[in-house]
PDB file of C-alpha atoms in Angstrom:
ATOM      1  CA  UNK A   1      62.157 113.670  78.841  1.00  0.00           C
ATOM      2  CA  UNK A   2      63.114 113.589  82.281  1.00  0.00           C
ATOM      3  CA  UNK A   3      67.042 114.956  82.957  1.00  0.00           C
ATOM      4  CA  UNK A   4      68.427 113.393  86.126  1.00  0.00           C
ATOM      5  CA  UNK A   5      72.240 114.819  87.320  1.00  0.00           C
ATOM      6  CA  UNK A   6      73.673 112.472  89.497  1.00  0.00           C
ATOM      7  CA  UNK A   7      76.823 114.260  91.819  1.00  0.00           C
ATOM      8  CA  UNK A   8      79.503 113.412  91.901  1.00  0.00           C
ATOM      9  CA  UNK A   9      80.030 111.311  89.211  1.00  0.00           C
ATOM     10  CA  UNK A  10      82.806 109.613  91.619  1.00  0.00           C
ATOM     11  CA  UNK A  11      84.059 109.856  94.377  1.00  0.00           C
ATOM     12  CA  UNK A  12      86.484 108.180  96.620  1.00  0.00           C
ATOM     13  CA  UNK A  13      86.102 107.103 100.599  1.00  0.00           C
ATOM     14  CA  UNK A  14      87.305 104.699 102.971  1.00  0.00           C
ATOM     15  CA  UNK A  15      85.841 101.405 104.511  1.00  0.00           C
ATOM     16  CA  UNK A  16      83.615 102.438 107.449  1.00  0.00           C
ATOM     17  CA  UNK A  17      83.111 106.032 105.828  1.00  0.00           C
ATOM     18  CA  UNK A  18      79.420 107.519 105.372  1.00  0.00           C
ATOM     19  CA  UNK A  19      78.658 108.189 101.772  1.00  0.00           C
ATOM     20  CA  UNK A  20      76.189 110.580 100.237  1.00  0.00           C
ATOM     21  CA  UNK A  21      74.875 110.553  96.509  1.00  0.00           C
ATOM     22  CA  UNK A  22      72.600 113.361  94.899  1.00  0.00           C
ATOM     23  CA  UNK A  23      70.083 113.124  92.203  1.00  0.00           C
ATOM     24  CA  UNK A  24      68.115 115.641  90.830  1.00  0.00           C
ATOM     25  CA  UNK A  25      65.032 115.598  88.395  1.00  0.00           C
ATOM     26  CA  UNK A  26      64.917 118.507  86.053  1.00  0.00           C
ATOM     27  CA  UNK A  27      61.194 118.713  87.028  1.00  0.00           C
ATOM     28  CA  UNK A  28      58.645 117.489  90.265  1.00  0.00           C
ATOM     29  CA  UNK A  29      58.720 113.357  90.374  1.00  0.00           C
ATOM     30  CA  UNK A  30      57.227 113.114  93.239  1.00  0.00           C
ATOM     31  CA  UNK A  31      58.654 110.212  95.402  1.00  0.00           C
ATOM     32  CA  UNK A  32      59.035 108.127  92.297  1.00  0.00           C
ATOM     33  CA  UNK A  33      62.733 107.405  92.568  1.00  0.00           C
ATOM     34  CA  UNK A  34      64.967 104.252  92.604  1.00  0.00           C
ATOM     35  CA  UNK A  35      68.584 103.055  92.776  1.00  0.00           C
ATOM     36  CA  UNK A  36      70.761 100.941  91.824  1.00  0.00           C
ATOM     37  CA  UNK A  37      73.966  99.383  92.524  1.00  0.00           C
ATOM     38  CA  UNK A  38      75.922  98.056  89.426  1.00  0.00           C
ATOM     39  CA  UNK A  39      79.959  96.040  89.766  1.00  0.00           C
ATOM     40  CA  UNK A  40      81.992  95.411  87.034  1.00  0.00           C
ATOM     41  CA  UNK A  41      80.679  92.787  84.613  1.00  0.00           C
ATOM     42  CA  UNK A  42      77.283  92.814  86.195  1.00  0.00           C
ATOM     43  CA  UNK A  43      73.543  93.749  85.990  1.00  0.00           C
ATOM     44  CA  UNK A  44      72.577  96.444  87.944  1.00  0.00           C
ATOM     45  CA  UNK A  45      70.815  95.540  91.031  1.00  0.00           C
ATOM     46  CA  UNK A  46      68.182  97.273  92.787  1.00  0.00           C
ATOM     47  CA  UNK A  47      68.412  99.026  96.324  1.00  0.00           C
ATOM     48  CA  UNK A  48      65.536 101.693  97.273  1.00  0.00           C
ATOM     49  CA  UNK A  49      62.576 102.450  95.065  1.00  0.00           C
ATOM     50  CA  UNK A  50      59.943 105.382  95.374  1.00  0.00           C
ATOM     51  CA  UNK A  51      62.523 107.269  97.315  1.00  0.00           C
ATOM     52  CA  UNK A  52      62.832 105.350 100.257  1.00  0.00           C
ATOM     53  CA  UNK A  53      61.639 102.087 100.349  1.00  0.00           C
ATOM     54  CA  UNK A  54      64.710  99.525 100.753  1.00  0.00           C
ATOM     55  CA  UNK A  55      64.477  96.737  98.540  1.00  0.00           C
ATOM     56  CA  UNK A  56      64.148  93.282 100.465  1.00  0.00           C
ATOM     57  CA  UNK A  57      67.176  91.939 101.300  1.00  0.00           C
ATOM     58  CA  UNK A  58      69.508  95.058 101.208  1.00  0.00           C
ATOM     59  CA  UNK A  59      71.510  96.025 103.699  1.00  0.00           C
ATOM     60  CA  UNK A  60      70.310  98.577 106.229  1.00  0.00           C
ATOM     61  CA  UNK A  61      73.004 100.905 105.716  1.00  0.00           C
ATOM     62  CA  UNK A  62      71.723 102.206 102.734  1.00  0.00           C
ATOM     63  CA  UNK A  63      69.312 104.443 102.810  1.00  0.00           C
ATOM     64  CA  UNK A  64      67.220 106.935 100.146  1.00  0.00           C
ATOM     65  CA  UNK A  65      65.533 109.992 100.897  1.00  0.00           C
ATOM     66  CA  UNK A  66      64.013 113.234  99.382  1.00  0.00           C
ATOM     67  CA  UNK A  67      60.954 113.988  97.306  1.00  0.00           C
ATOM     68  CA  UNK A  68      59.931 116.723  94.633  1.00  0.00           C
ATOM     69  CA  UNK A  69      63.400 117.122  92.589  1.00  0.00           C
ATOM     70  CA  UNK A  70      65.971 116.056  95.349  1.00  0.00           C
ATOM     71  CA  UNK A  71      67.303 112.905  96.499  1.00  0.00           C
ATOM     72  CA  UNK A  72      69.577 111.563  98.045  1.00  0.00           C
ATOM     73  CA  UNK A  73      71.572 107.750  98.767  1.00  0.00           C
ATOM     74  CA  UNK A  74      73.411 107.334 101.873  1.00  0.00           C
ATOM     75  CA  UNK A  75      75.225 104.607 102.994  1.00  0.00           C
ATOM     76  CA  UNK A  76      76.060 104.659 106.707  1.00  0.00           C
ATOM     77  CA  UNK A  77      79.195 102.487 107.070  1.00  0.00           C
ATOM     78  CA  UNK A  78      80.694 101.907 103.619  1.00  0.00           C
ATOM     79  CA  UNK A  79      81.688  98.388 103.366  1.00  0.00           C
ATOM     80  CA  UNK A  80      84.519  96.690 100.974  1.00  0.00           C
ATOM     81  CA  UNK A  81      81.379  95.414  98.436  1.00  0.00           C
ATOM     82  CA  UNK A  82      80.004  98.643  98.128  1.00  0.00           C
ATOM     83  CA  UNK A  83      82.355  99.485  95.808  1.00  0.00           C
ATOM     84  CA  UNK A  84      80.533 100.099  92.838  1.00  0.00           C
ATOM     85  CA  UNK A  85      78.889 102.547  90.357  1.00  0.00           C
ATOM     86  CA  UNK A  86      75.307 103.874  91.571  1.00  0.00           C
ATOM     87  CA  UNK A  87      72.387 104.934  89.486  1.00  0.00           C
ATOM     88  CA  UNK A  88      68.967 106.949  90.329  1.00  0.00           C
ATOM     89  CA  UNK A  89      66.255 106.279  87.851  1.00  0.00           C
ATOM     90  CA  UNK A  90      62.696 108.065  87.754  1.00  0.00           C
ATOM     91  CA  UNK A  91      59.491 106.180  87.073  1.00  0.00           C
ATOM     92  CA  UNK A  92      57.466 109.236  87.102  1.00  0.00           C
ATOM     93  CA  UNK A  93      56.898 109.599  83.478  1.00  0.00           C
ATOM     94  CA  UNK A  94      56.498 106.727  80.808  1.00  0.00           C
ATOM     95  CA  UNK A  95      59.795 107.805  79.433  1.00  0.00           C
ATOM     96  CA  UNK A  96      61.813 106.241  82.070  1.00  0.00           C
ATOM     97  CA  UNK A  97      65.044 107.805  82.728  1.00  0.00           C
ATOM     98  CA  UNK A  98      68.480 107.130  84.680  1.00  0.00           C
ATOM     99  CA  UNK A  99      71.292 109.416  86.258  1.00  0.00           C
ATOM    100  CA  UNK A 100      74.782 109.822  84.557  1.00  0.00           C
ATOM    101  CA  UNK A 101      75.884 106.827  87.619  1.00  0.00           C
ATOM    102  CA  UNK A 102      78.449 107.924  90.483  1.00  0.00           C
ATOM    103  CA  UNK A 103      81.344 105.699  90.826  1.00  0.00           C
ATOM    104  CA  UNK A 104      82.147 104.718  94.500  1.00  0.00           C
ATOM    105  CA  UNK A 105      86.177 103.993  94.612  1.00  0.00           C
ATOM    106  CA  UNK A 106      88.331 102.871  97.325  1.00  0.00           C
ATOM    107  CA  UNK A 107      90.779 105.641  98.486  1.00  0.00           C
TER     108      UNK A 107
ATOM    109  CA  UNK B   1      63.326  81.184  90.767  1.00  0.00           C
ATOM    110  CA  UNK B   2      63.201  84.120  87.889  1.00  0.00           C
ATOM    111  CA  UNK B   3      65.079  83.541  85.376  1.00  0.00           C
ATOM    112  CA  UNK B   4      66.030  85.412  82.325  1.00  0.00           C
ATOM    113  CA  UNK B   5      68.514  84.113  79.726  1.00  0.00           C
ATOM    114  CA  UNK B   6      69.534  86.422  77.173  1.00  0.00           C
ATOM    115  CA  UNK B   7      70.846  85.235  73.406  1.00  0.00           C
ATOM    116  CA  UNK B   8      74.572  85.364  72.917  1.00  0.00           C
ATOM    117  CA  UNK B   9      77.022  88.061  71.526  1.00  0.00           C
ATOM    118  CA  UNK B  10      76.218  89.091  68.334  1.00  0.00           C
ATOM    119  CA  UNK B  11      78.760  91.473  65.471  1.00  0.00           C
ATOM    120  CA  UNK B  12      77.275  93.270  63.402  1.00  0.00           C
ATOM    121  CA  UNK B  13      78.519  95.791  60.183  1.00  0.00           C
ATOM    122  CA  UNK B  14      76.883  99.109  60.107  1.00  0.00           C
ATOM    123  CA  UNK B  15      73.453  99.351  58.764  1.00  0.00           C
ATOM    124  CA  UNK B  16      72.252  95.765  59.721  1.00  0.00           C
ATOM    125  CA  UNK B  17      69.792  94.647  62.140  1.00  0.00           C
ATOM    126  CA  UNK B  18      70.063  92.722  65.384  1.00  0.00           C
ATOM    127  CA  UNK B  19      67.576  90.758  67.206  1.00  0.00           C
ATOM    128  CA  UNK B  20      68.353  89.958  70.499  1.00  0.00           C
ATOM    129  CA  UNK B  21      65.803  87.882  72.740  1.00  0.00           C
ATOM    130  CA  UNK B  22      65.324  87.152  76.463  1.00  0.00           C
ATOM    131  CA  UNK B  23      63.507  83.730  77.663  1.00  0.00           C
ATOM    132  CA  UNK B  24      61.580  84.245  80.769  1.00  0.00           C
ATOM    133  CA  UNK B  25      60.851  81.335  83.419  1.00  0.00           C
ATOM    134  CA  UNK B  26      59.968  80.696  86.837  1.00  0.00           C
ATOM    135  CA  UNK B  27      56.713  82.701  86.678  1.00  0.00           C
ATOM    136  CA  UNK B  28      54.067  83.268  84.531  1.00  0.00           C
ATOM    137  CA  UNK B  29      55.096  85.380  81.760  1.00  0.00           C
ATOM    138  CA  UNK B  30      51.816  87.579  81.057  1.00  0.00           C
ATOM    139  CA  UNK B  31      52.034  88.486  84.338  1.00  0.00           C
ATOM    140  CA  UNK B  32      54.441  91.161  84.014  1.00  0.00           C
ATOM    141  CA  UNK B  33      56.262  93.623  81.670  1.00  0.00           C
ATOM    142  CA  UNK B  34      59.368  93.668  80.168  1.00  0.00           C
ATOM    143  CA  UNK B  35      61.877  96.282  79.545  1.00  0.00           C
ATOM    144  CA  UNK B  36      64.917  96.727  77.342  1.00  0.00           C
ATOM    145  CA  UNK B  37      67.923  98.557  78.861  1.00  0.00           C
ATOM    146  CA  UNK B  38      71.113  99.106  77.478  1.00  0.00           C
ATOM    147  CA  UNK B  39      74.688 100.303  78.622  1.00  0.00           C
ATOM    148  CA  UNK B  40      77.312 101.666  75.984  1.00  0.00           C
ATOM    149  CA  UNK B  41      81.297 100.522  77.079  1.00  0.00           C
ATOM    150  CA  UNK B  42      82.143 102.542  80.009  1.00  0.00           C
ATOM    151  CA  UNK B  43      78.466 104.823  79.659  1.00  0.00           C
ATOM    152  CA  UNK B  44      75.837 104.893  81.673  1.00  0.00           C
ATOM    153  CA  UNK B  45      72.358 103.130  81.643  1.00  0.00           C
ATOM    154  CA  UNK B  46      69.670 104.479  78.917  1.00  0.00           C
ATOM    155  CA  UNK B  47      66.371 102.526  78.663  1.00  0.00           C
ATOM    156  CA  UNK B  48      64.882 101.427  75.519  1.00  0.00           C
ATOM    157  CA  UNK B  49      61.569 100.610  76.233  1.00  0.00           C
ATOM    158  CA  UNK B  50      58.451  98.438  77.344  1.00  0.00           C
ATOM    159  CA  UNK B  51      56.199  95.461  76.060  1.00  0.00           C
ATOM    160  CA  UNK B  52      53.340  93.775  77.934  1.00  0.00           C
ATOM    161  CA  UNK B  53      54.141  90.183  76.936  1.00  0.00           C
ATOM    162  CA  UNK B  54      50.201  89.721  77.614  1.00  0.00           C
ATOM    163  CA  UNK B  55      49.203  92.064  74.892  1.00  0.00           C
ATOM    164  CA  UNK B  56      48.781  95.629  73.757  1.00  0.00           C
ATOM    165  CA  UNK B  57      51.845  97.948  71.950  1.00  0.00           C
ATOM    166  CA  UNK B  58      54.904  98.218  73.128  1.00  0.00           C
ATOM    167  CA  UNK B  59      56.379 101.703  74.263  1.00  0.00           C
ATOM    168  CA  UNK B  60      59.795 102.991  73.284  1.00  0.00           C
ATOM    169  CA  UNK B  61      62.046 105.770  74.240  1.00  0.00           C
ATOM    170  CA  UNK B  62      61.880 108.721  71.801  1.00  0.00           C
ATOM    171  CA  UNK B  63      65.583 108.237  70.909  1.00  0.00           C
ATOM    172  CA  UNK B  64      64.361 104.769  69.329  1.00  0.00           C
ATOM    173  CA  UNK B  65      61.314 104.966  67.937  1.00  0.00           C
ATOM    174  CA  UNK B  66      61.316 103.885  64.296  1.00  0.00           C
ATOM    175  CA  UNK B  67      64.538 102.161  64.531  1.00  0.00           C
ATOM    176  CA  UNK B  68      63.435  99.388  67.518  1.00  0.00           C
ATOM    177  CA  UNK B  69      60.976  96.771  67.278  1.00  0.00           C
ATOM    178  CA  UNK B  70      59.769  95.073  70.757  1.00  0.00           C
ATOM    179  CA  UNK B  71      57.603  91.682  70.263  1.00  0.00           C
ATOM    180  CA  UNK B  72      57.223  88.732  72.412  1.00  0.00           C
ATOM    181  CA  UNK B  73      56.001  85.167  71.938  1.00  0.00           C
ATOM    182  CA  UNK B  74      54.116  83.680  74.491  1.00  0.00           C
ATOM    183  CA  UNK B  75      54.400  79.705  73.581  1.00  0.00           C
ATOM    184  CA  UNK B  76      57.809  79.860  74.394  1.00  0.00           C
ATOM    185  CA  UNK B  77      57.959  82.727  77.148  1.00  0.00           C
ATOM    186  CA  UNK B  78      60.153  84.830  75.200  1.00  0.00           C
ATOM    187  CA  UNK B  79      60.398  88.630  74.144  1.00  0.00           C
ATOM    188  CA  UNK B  80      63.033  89.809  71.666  1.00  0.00           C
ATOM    189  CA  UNK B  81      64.039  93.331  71.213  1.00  0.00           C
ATOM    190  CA  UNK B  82      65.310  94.417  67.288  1.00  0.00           C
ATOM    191  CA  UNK B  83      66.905  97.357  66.479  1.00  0.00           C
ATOM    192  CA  UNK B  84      67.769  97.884  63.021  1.00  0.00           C
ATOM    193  CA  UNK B  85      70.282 100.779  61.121  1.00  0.00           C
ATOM    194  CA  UNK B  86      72.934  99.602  63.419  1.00  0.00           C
ATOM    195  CA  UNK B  87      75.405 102.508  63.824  1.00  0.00           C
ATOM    196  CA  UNK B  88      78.714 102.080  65.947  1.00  0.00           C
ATOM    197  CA  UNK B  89      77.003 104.172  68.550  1.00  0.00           C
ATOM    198  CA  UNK B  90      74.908 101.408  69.142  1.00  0.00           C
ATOM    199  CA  UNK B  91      77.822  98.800  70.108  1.00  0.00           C
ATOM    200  CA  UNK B  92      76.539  98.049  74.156  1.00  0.00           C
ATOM    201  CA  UNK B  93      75.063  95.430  76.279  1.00  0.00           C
ATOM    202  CA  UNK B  94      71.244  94.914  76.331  1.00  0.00           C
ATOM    203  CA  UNK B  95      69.515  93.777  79.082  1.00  0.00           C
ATOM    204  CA  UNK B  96      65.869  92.517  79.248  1.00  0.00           C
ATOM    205  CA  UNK B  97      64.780  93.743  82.752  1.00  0.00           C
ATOM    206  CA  UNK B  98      61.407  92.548  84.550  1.00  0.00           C
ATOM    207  CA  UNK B  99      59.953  94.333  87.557  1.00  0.00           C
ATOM    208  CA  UNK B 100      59.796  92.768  91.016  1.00  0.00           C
ATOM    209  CA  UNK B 101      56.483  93.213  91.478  1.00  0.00           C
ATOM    210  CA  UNK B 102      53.748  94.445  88.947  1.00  0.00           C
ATOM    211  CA  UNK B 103      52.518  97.513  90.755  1.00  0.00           C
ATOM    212  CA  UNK B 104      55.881  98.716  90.363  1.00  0.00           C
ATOM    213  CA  UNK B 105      56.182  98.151  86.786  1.00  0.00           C
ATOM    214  CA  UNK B 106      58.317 100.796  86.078  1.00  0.00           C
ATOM    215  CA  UNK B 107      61.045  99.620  88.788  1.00  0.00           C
ATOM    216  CA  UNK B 108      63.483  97.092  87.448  1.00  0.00           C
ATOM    217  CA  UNK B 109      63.752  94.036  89.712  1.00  0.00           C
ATOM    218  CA  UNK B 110      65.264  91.439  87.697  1.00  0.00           C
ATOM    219  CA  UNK B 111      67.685  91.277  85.062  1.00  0.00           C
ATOM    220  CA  UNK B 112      68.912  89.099  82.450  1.00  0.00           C
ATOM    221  CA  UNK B 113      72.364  88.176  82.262  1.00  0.00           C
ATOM    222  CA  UNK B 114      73.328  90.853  79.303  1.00  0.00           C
ATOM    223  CA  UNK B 115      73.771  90.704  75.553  1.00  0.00           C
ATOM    224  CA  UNK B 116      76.825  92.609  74.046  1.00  0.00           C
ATOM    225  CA  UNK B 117      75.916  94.315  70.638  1.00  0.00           C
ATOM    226  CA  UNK B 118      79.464  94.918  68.429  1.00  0.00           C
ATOM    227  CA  UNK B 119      78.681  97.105  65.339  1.00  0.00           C
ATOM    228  CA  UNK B 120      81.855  97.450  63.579  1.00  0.00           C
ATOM    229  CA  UNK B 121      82.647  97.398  59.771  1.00  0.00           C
TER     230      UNK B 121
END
């Protein structure tokens, strides 16, 4: 299977700070990347598939980019509900894997 | 609107099974695939696998195979995911997970509400 390492697993920041989120595939998936934003209590909600593609509806502060075995979430201006835990998944391969999740806290 | 309504919390001793199922509506249930998703307290996300609710076998992580059974039942727009030689490891929420759109099959779009799994003796 697929290994993705998500850093850091948390990390803390301040309202209005820019964020950044790695995820790396322990082999080439191509642009065939997604994540997700999951809250307490809650299903985990779709934000950018293949890589960069926001999902309709999401804010346009968050953004996704890389290809190949490196990615990367941003989000420009964190905002009090983006507090969360976030999760890259691959849909390269049928065996469809996720990242270990980085929590976003409030400092 | 897409809805999908998971079955309610379920305890169960080591060594039984549990069959936990997910009733689609608001669309047209061959239409797309369904996938089975679950979280451990506190863990991450690890999927489970894939059925076609229009046909065909299902596909399940490596991790599962032998232990999980994946069927659906189209009169009633339902799939149902059993895993069986419960273990405490396996105490976690399952979700039933449906893609947006089906050219992105493998992207999970919408989610049912969650079903939390106890195993405990």
């Amino acid at each position: 299977d697929i290994q993705m390492t998500q850093s850091p697993s948390s990390l803390s920041a301040s309202v209005g700070d820019r964020v950044t989120i790695t995820c790396r595939a322990s082999q080439r998936i191509s642009s065939y990347l997604n994540w997700y934003q999951q809250k307490p209590g809650k299903a985990p909600k779709v934000l950018v598939y293949a890589a960069s593609s926001l999902q309709g509806g999401v804010p346009s502060r968050f953004s996704g980019s890389g290809s190949g075995t490196d990615f990367t979430l941003t989000i420009s201006s964190l905002q009090p509900e983006d507090f969360a835990t976030y999760y890259c998944q691959q849909s390269y391969s049928t065996a469809l894997t996720f990242g270990g999740g980085t929590k976003v806290e409030i400092k | 609107q897409v809805q999908l309504v998971q079955s309610g919390a379920e305890v169960k001793k080591p060594g039984a099974s549990v069959k936990v199922s997910c009733k689609a509506s608001g669309y047209t249930f061959t239409t797309y695939y369904m996938h089975w998703v679950r979280q451990a307290p506190g863990q991450g996300l690890e999927w489970m696998g894939i059925i076609n609710p229009s046909g065909g076998s299902p596909s399940y992580a490596q991790k599962f195979q032998g232990r999980v059974t994946m069927t659906r039942d189209t009169s009633t727009s339902t799939v149902y995911m059993e895993l069986s030689s419960l273990r405490s490891e396996d105490t976690a929420v399952y979700y039933c997970a449906r893609p947006y759109i089906s050219s992105l099959y493998r992207v999970f779009g919408y989610w049912g509400q969650g079903t939390l799994v106890t195993v405990s003796s």
